Amino acid sequence: MKVDNRHRLVNDAGQLVPFVRTPNQGGPLAGGQPEYLIIHYTAGATADGAISWFRNPAAQASAQLVIGHNGATTQMATFDQTAWHAGRSSWKGINGLNSHSVGIEIVNWGLLHGGSGNWKSWAGSSVPDNRVIMARHKNFEPQVTHAWEVFDEDQLEAAIAAAAAIVSRYAIPEANILGHDDIAPIRKQDPGPAFPMSLFKAKVFGRAEATGTAMKVQSATGLNLRTGPGISFAAITLLADGTKVIPMGSDGVWFEVTTLNAAGAEDKTGWVHSKWLVPA
């Protein structure tokens, strides 16, 4: 992907990504281009729902990009214009990040409530167990885990491609890729702990860590991939000896990992005990 001289996103086939203009935007960004890239989740079920909401003047909200579960990307404002995604926010002496940043909204329910077999979004929509991960949020109570909807591989790859084009075009440094929960920690919790921010940044900047941190399971009997960091959490699946994974975070001796499967196979994210992992 790349960003053209009209501040539009162009895909790898040389075509502009679909553009649906939002009325919820201000004037040009401060300095005429973004200094920051802010990652969000939509707290909704579909890209169409998010796009429809951002087209509604009553929403008073918008973002430059919306990325669906299947990776489909829609642009709603050019990257040199102010979208209304950050709200009341501050970072390193800047108050109001809207006029200094590009916002990417990724379709995801985010924080869930309920329990196994009965997970619900804030809107009451059901979320199946295989789309739930238990994790601690950096801004929440310590030692307390919560349920979050996992992000799809397709949308993560689309977000990485779009972000790489944006940071390249506008010379945005890695330290300026932030979550909404960084710039508005009291109000917001997105993109939350289910979003692999460290791995995301590594891939955006093409660093060796993006592919060089792979580990593998070393256990003749396999290793349980669990919904949270501990044996009290339910097993998602049994990882066979030799299964390759990418660590995304840790909680003591427990690692949050994503499996590296063969092409066409579904990657899974969950928690494993680090004792049974070795460099791949």
PDB file of N, CA, C and O in Angstrom, residues 21-74:
ATOM      1  N   ARG A  21     -17.129   9.421   2.346  1.00  0.00           N
ATOM      2  CA  ARG A  21     -16.819  10.646   3.090  1.00  0.00           C
ATOM      3  C   ARG A  21     -17.689  10.794   4.329  1.00  0.00           C
ATOM      4  O   ARG A  21     -18.911  10.643   4.284  1.00  0.00           O
ATOM      5  N   THR A  22     -17.052  11.096   5.443  1.00  0.00           N
ATOM      6  CA  THR A  22     -17.786  11.416   6.661  1.00  0.00           C
ATOM      7  C   THR A  22     -17.986  12.923   6.754  1.00  0.00           C
ATOM      8  O   THR A  22     -17.072  13.700   6.448  1.00  0.00           O
ATOM      9  N   PRO A  23     -19.168  13.360   7.207  1.00  0.00           N
ATOM     10  CA  PRO A  23     -19.369  14.796   7.443  1.00  0.00           C
ATOM     11  C   PRO A  23     -18.741  15.247   8.764  1.00  0.00           C
ATOM     12  O   PRO A  23     -18.644  16.447   9.020  1.00  0.00           O
ATOM     13  N   ASN A  24     -18.334  14.268   9.568  1.00  0.00           N
ATOM     14  CA  ASN A  24     -17.824  14.573  10.908  1.00  0.00           C
ATOM     15  C   ASN A  24     -16.309  14.772  10.856  1.00  0.00           C
ATOM     16  O   ASN A  24     -15.539  13.894  11.241  1.00  0.00           O
ATOM     17  N   GLN A  25     -15.908  15.928  10.378  1.00  0.00           N
ATOM     18  CA  GLN A  25     -14.487  16.228  10.303  1.00  0.00           C
ATOM     19  C   GLN A  25     -14.272  17.728  10.411  1.00  0.00           C
ATOM     20  O   GLN A  25     -15.170  18.523  10.156  1.00  0.00           O
ATOM     21  N   GLY A  26     -13.064  18.077  10.796  1.00  0.00           N
ATOM     22  CA  GLY A  26     -12.703  19.474  10.910  1.00  0.00           C
ATOM     23  C   GLY A  26     -11.868  19.910   9.726  1.00  0.00           C
ATOM     24  O   GLY A  26     -11.937  19.314   8.644  1.00  0.00           O
ATOM     25  N   GLY A  27     -11.036  20.900   9.926  1.00  0.00           N
ATOM     26  CA  GLY A  27     -10.188  21.397   8.850  1.00  0.00           C
ATOM     27  C   GLY A  27      -8.883  20.639   8.772  1.00  0.00           C
ATOM     28  O   GLY A  27      -8.760  19.520   9.277  1.00  0.00           O
ATOM     29  N   PRO A  28      -7.898  21.228   8.136  1.00  0.00           N
ATOM     30  CA  PRO A  28      -6.596  20.574   7.986  1.00  0.00           C
ATOM     31  C   PRO A  28      -5.949  20.267   9.337  1.00  0.00           C
ATOM     32  O   PRO A  28      -6.149  20.987  10.322  1.00  0.00           O
ATOM     33  N   LEU A  29      -5.187  19.193   9.366  1.00  0.00           N
ATOM     34  CA  LEU A  29      -4.428  18.862  10.560  1.00  0.00           C
ATOM     35  C   LEU A  29      -3.402  19.961  10.855  1.00  0.00           C
ATOM     36  O   LEU A  29      -2.946  20.664   9.955  1.00  0.00           O
ATOM     37  N   ALA A  30      -3.035  20.076  12.110  1.00  0.00           N
ATOM     38  CA  ALA A  30      -1.979  21.006  12.491  1.00  0.00           C
ATOM     39  C   ALA A  30      -0.707  20.644  11.733  1.00  0.00           C
ATOM     40  O   ALA A  30      -0.284  19.491  11.731  1.00  0.00           O
ATOM     41  N   GLY A  31      -0.135  21.600  11.049  1.00  0.00           N
ATOM     42  CA  GLY A  31       1.049  21.327  10.261  1.00  0.00           C
ATOM     43  C   GLY A  31       0.768  20.704   8.915  1.00  0.00           C
ATOM     44  O   GLY A  31       1.696  20.445   8.144  1.00  0.00           O
ATOM     45  N   GLY A  32      -0.508  20.421   8.642  1.00  0.00           N
ATOM     46  CA  GLY A  32      -0.883  19.900   7.338  1.00  0.00           C
ATOM     47  C   GLY A  32      -0.724  18.406   7.157  1.00  0.00           C
ATOM     48  O   GLY A  32      -1.085  17.868   6.102  1.00  0.00           O
ATOM     49  N   GLN A  33      -0.189  17.713   8.169  1.00  0.00           N
ATOM     50  CA  GLN A  33      -0.045  16.264   8.069  1.00  0.00           C
ATOM     51  C   GLN A  33       0.001  15.656   9.466  1.00  0.00           C
ATOM     52  O   GLN A  33       0.276  16.359  10.446  1.00  0.00           O
ATOM     53  N   PRO A  34      -0.250  14.359   9.591  1.00  0.00           N
ATOM     54  CA  PRO A  34      -0.310  13.738  10.914  1.00  0.00           C
ATOM     55  C   PRO A  34       1.057  13.548  11.548  1.00  0.00           C
ATOM     56  O   PRO A  34       2.041  13.250  10.870  1.00  0.00           O
ATOM     57  N   GLU A  35       1.087  13.709  12.875  1.00  0.00           N
ATOM     58  CA  GLU A  35       2.270  13.405  13.677  1.00  0.00           C
ATOM     59  C   GLU A  35       2.116  12.072  14.401  1.00  0.00           C
ATOM     60  O   GLU A  35       3.115  11.469  14.812  1.00  0.00           O
ATOM     61  N   TYR A  36       0.865  11.645  14.589  1.00  0.00           N
ATOM     62  CA  TYR A  36       0.574  10.446  15.365  1.00  0.00           C
ATOM     63  C   TYR A  36      -0.388   9.543  14.597  1.00  0.00           C
ATOM     64  O   TYR A  36      -1.168  10.003  13.754  1.00  0.00           O
ATOM     65  N   LEU A  37      -0.332   8.255  14.927  1.00  0.00           N
ATOM     66  CA  LEU A  37      -1.273   7.265  14.417  1.00  0.00           C
ATOM     67  C   LEU A  37      -1.929   6.609  15.622  1.00  0.00           C
ATOM     68  O   LEU A  37      -1.236   6.048  16.484  1.00  0.00           O
ATOM     69  N   ILE A  38      -3.251   6.700  15.701  1.00  0.00           N
ATOM     70  CA  ILE A  38      -3.996   6.215  16.865  1.00  0.00           C
ATOM     71  C   ILE A  38      -4.833   5.000  16.464  1.00  0.00           C
ATOM     72  O   ILE A  38      -5.600   5.057  15.498  1.00  0.00           O
ATOM     73  N   ILE A  39      -4.691   3.905  17.230  1.00  0.00           N
ATOM     74  CA  ILE A  39      -5.410   2.662  16.960  1.00  0.00           C
ATOM     75  C   ILE A  39      -6.612   2.554  17.893  1.00  0.00           C
ATOM     76  O   ILE A  39      -6.503   2.772  19.103  1.00  0.00           O
ATOM     77  N   HIS A  40      -7.750   2.175  17.305  1.00  0.00           N
ATOM     78  CA  HIS A  40      -9.007   2.030  18.035  1.00  0.00           C
ATOM     79  C   HIS A  40      -9.665   0.689  17.701  1.00  0.00           C
ATOM     80  O   HIS A  40      -9.372   0.093  16.667  1.00  0.00           O
ATOM     81  N   TYR A  41     -10.593   0.256  18.548  1.00  0.00           N
ATOM     82  CA  TYR A  41     -11.591  -0.709  18.082  1.00  0.00           C
ATOM     83  C   TYR A  41     -12.938  -0.001  18.032  1.00  0.00           C
ATOM     84  O   TYR A  41     -13.169   0.991  18.735  1.00  0.00           O
ATOM     85  N   THR A  42     -13.845  -0.518  17.188  1.00  0.00           N
ATOM     86  CA  THR A  42     -15.115   0.170  16.957  1.00  0.00           C
ATOM     87  C   THR A  42     -16.141  -0.061  18.052  1.00  0.00           C
ATOM     88  O   THR A  42     -17.107   0.685  18.153  1.00  0.00           O
ATOM     89  N   ALA A  43     -15.960  -1.140  18.856  1.00  0.00           N
ATOM     90  CA  ALA A  43     -16.978  -1.569  19.820  1.00  0.00           C
ATOM     91  C   ALA A  43     -18.273  -1.918  19.107  1.00  0.00           C
ATOM     92  O   ALA A  43     -19.370  -1.680  19.616  1.00  0.00           O
ATOM     93  N   GLY A  44     -18.139  -2.498  17.920  1.00  0.00           N
ATOM     94  CA  GLY A  44     -19.293  -2.897  17.130  1.00  0.00           C
ATOM     95  C   GLY A  44     -19.045  -4.203  16.406  1.00  0.00           C
ATOM     96  O   GLY A  44     -17.965  -4.797  16.497  1.00  0.00           O
ATOM     97  N   ALA A  45     -20.054  -4.640  15.634  1.00  0.00           N
ATOM     98  CA  ALA A  45     -20.011  -5.957  15.009  1.00  0.00           C
ATOM     99  C   ALA A  45     -19.508  -5.944  13.579  1.00  0.00           C
ATOM    100  O   ALA A  45     -18.911  -6.918  13.126  1.00  0.00           O
ATOM    101  N   THR A  46     -19.768  -4.856  12.833  1.00  0.00           N
ATOM    102  CA  THR A  46     -19.479  -4.858  11.406  1.00  0.00           C
ATOM    103  C   THR A  46     -18.874  -3.538  10.948  1.00  0.00           C
ATOM    104  O   THR A  46     -19.083  -2.490  11.562  1.00  0.00           O
ATOM    105  N   ALA A  47     -18.165  -3.608   9.829  1.00  0.00           N
ATOM    106  CA  ALA A  47     -17.638  -2.387   9.220  1.00  0.00           C
ATOM    107  C   ALA A  47     -18.780  -1.511   8.714  1.00  0.00           C
ATOM    108  O   ALA A  47     -18.733  -0.284   8.851  1.00  0.00           O
ATOM    109  N   ASP A  48     -19.797  -2.133   8.124  1.00  0.00           N
ATOM    110  CA  ASP A  48     -20.933  -1.357   7.619  1.00  0.00           C
ATOM    111  C   ASP A  48     -21.576  -0.542   8.732  1.00  0.00           C
ATOM    112  O   ASP A  48     -21.972   0.615   8.527  1.00  0.00           O
ATOM    113  N   GLY A  49     -21.689  -1.141   9.918  1.00  0.00           N
ATOM    114  CA  GLY A  49     -22.281  -0.423  11.040  1.00  0.00           C
ATOM    115  C   GLY A  49     -21.436   0.767  11.454  1.00  0.00           C
ATOM    116  O   GLY A  49     -21.963   1.849  11.725  1.00  0.00           O
ATOM    117  N   ALA A  50     -20.102   0.571  11.485  1.00  0.00           N
ATOM    118  CA  ALA A  50     -19.215   1.675  11.858  1.00  0.00           C
ATOM    119  C   ALA A  50     -19.251   2.785  10.813  1.00  0.00           C
ATOM    120  O   ALA A  50     -19.308   3.975  11.148  1.00  0.00           O
ATOM    121  N   ILE A  51     -19.224   2.405   9.549  1.00  0.00           N
ATOM    122  CA  ILE A  51     -19.241   3.398   8.470  1.00  0.00           C
ATOM    123  C   ILE A  51     -20.547   4.189   8.495  1.00  0.00           C
ATOM    124  O   ILE A  51     -20.556   5.418   8.352  1.00  0.00           O
ATOM    125  N   SER A  52     -21.653   3.476   8.692  1.00  0.00           N
ATOM    126  CA  SER A  52     -22.951   4.151   8.759  1.00  0.00           C
ATOM    127  C   SER A  52     -22.989   5.144   9.923  1.00  0.00           C
ATOM    128  O   SER A  52     -23.493   6.272   9.776  1.00  0.00           O
ATOM    129  N   TRP A  53     -22.440   4.749  11.056  1.00  0.00           N
ATOM    130  CA  TRP A  53     -22.426   5.629  12.222  1.00  0.00           C
ATOM    131  C   TRP A  53     -21.568   6.860  11.959  1.00  0.00           C
ATOM    132  O   TRP A  53     -21.959   7.987  12.277  1.00  0.00           O
ATOM    133  N   PHE A  54     -20.417   6.664  11.345  1.00  0.00           N
ATOM    134  CA  PHE A  54     -19.525   7.794  11.067  1.00  0.00           C
ATOM    135  C   PHE A  54     -20.082   8.715   9.978  1.00  0.00           C
ATOM    136  O   PHE A  54     -19.631   9.860   9.851  1.00  0.00           O
ATOM    137  N   ARG A  55     -21.044   8.231   9.201  1.00  0.00           N
ATOM    138  CA  ARG A  55     -21.683   9.090   8.196  1.00  0.00           C
ATOM    139  C   ARG A  55     -22.818   9.910   8.792  1.00  0.00           C
ATOM    140  O   ARG A  55     -23.337  10.826   8.135  1.00  0.00           O
ATOM    141  N   ASN A  56     -23.204   9.593  10.014  1.00  0.00           N
ATOM    142  CA  ASN A  56     -24.321  10.257  10.670  1.00  0.00           C
ATOM    143  C   ASN A  56     -23.818  11.506  11.399  1.00  0.00           C
ATOM    144  O   ASN A  56     -23.011  11.401  12.327  1.00  0.00           O
ATOM    145  N   PRO A  57     -24.271  12.698  11.024  1.00  0.00           N
ATOM    146  CA  PRO A  57     -23.801  13.908  11.708  1.00  0.00           C
ATOM    147  C   PRO A  57     -24.047  13.887  13.211  1.00  0.00           C
ATOM    148  O   PRO A  57     -23.296  14.497  13.976  1.00  0.00           O
ATOM    149  N   ALA A  58     -25.084  13.164  13.630  1.00  0.00           N
ATOM    150  CA  ALA A  58     -25.384  13.103  15.059  1.00  0.00           C
ATOM    151  C   ALA A  58     -24.315  12.352  15.838  1.00  0.00           C
ATOM    152  O   ALA A  58     -24.187  12.520  17.051  1.00  0.00           O
ATOM    153  N   ALA A  59     -23.537  11.525  15.146  1.00  0.00           N
ATOM    154  CA  ALA A  59     -22.514  10.744  15.835  1.00  0.00           C
ATOM    155  C   ALA A  59     -21.414  11.621  16.408  1.00  0.00           C
ATOM    156  O   ALA A  59     -20.841  11.308  17.462  1.00  0.00           O
ATOM    157  N   GLN A  60     -21.103  12.709  15.700  1.00  0.00           N
ATOM    158  CA  GLN A  60     -19.996  13.580  16.123  1.00  0.00           C
ATOM    159  C   GLN A  60     -18.714  12.757  16.320  1.00  0.00           C
ATOM    160  O   GLN A  60     -17.919  13.026  17.244  1.00  0.00           O
ATOM    161  N   ALA A  61     -18.542  11.753  15.481  1.00  0.00           N
ATOM    162  CA  ALA A  61     -17.375  10.870  15.571  1.00  0.00           C
ATOM    163  C   ALA A  61     -17.021  10.380  14.175  1.00  0.00           C
ATOM    164  O   ALA A  61     -17.885  10.284  13.292  1.00  0.00           O
ATOM    165  N   SER A  62     -15.747  10.070  13.993  1.00  0.00           N
ATOM    166  CA  SER A  62     -15.284   9.572  12.695  1.00  0.00           C
ATOM    167  C   SER A  62     -13.849   9.105  12.835  1.00  0.00           C
ATOM    168  O   SER A  62     -13.230   9.242  13.896  1.00  0.00           O
ATOM    169  N   ALA A  63     -13.319   8.553  11.760  1.00  0.00           N
ATOM    170  CA  ALA A  63     -11.904   8.181  11.688  1.00  0.00           C
ATOM    171  C   ALA A  63     -11.508   8.190  10.226  1.00  0.00           C
ATOM    172  O   ALA A  63     -12.369   8.123   9.337  1.00  0.00           O
ATOM    173  N   GLN A  64     -10.221   8.255   9.984  1.00  0.00           N
ATOM    174  CA  GLN A  64      -9.778   8.240   8.584  1.00  0.00           C
ATOM    175  C   GLN A  64      -9.989   6.865   7.942  1.00  0.00           C
ATOM    176  O   GLN A  64     -10.328   6.783   6.766  1.00  0.00           O
ATOM    177  N   LEU A  65      -9.790   5.796   8.712  1.00  0.00           N
ATOM    178  CA  LEU A  65      -9.923   4.447   8.154  1.00  0.00           C
ATOM    179  C   LEU A  65     -10.792   3.571   9.050  1.00  0.00           C
ATOM    180  O   LEU A  65     -10.747   3.672  10.276  1.00  0.00           O
ATOM    181  N   VAL A  66     -11.555   2.676   8.395  1.00  0.00           N
ATOM    182  CA  VAL A  66     -12.291   1.615   9.075  1.00  0.00           C
ATOM    183  C   VAL A  66     -11.873   0.296   8.437  1.00  0.00           C
ATOM    184  O   VAL A  66     -11.872   0.169   7.212  1.00  0.00           O
ATOM    185  N   ILE A  67     -11.508  -0.673   9.266  1.00  0.00           N
ATOM    186  CA  ILE A  67     -11.059  -1.977   8.765  1.00  0.00           C
ATOM    187  C   ILE A  67     -11.977  -3.065   9.304  1.00  0.00           C
ATOM    188  O   ILE A  67     -12.145  -3.211  10.523  1.00  0.00           O
ATOM    189  N   GLY A  68     -12.593  -3.819   8.391  1.00  0.00           N
ATOM    190  CA  GLY A  68     -13.538  -4.865   8.756  1.00  0.00           C
ATOM    191  C   GLY A  68     -12.865  -6.159   9.164  1.00  0.00           C
ATOM    192  O   GLY A  68     -11.646  -6.322   9.060  1.00  0.00           O
ATOM    193  N   HIS A  69     -13.673  -7.126   9.599  1.00  0.00           N
ATOM    194  CA  HIS A  69     -13.146  -8.421  10.025  1.00  0.00           C
ATOM    195  C   HIS A  69     -12.370  -9.121   8.917  1.00  0.00           C
ATOM    196  O   HIS A  69     -11.423  -9.857   9.185  1.00  0.00           O
ATOM    197  N   ASN A  70     -12.780  -8.925   7.678  1.00  0.00           N
ATOM    198  CA  ASN A  70     -12.122  -9.591   6.554  1.00  0.00           C
ATOM    199  C   ASN A  70     -10.959  -8.781   5.978  1.00  0.00           C
ATOM    200  O   ASN A  70     -10.388  -9.156   4.961  1.00  0.00           O
ATOM    201  N   GLY A  71     -10.620  -7.684   6.619  1.00  0.00           N
ATOM    202  CA  GLY A  71      -9.518  -6.851   6.162  1.00  0.00           C
ATOM    203  C   GLY A  71      -9.910  -5.766   5.186  1.00  0.00           C
ATOM    204  O   GLY A  71      -9.061  -4.952   4.795  1.00  0.00           O
ATOM    205  N   ALA A  72     -11.174  -5.740   4.763  1.00  0.00           N
ATOM    206  CA  ALA A  72     -11.622  -4.694   3.842  1.00  0.00           C
ATOM    207  C   ALA A  72     -11.444  -3.327   4.506  1.00  0.00           C
ATOM    208  O   ALA A  72     -11.864  -3.116   5.645  1.00  0.00           O
ATOM    209  N   THR A  73     -10.817  -2.407   3.775  1.00  0.00           N
ATOM    210  CA  THR A  73     -10.467  -1.103   4.318  1.00  0.00           C
ATOM    211  C   THR A  73     -11.227   0.000   3.598  1.00  0.00           C
ATOM    212  O   THR A  73     -11.246   0.041   2.362  1.00  0.00           O
ATOM    213  N   THR A  74     -11.850   0.875   4.370  1.00  0.00           N
ATOM    214  CA  THR A  74     -12.589   2.009   3.829  1.00  0.00           C
ATOM    215  C   THR A  74     -12.019   3.292   4.393  1.00  0.00           C
ATOM    216  O   THR A  74     -11.817   3.411   5.608  1.00  0.00           O
TER     217      THR A  74
END
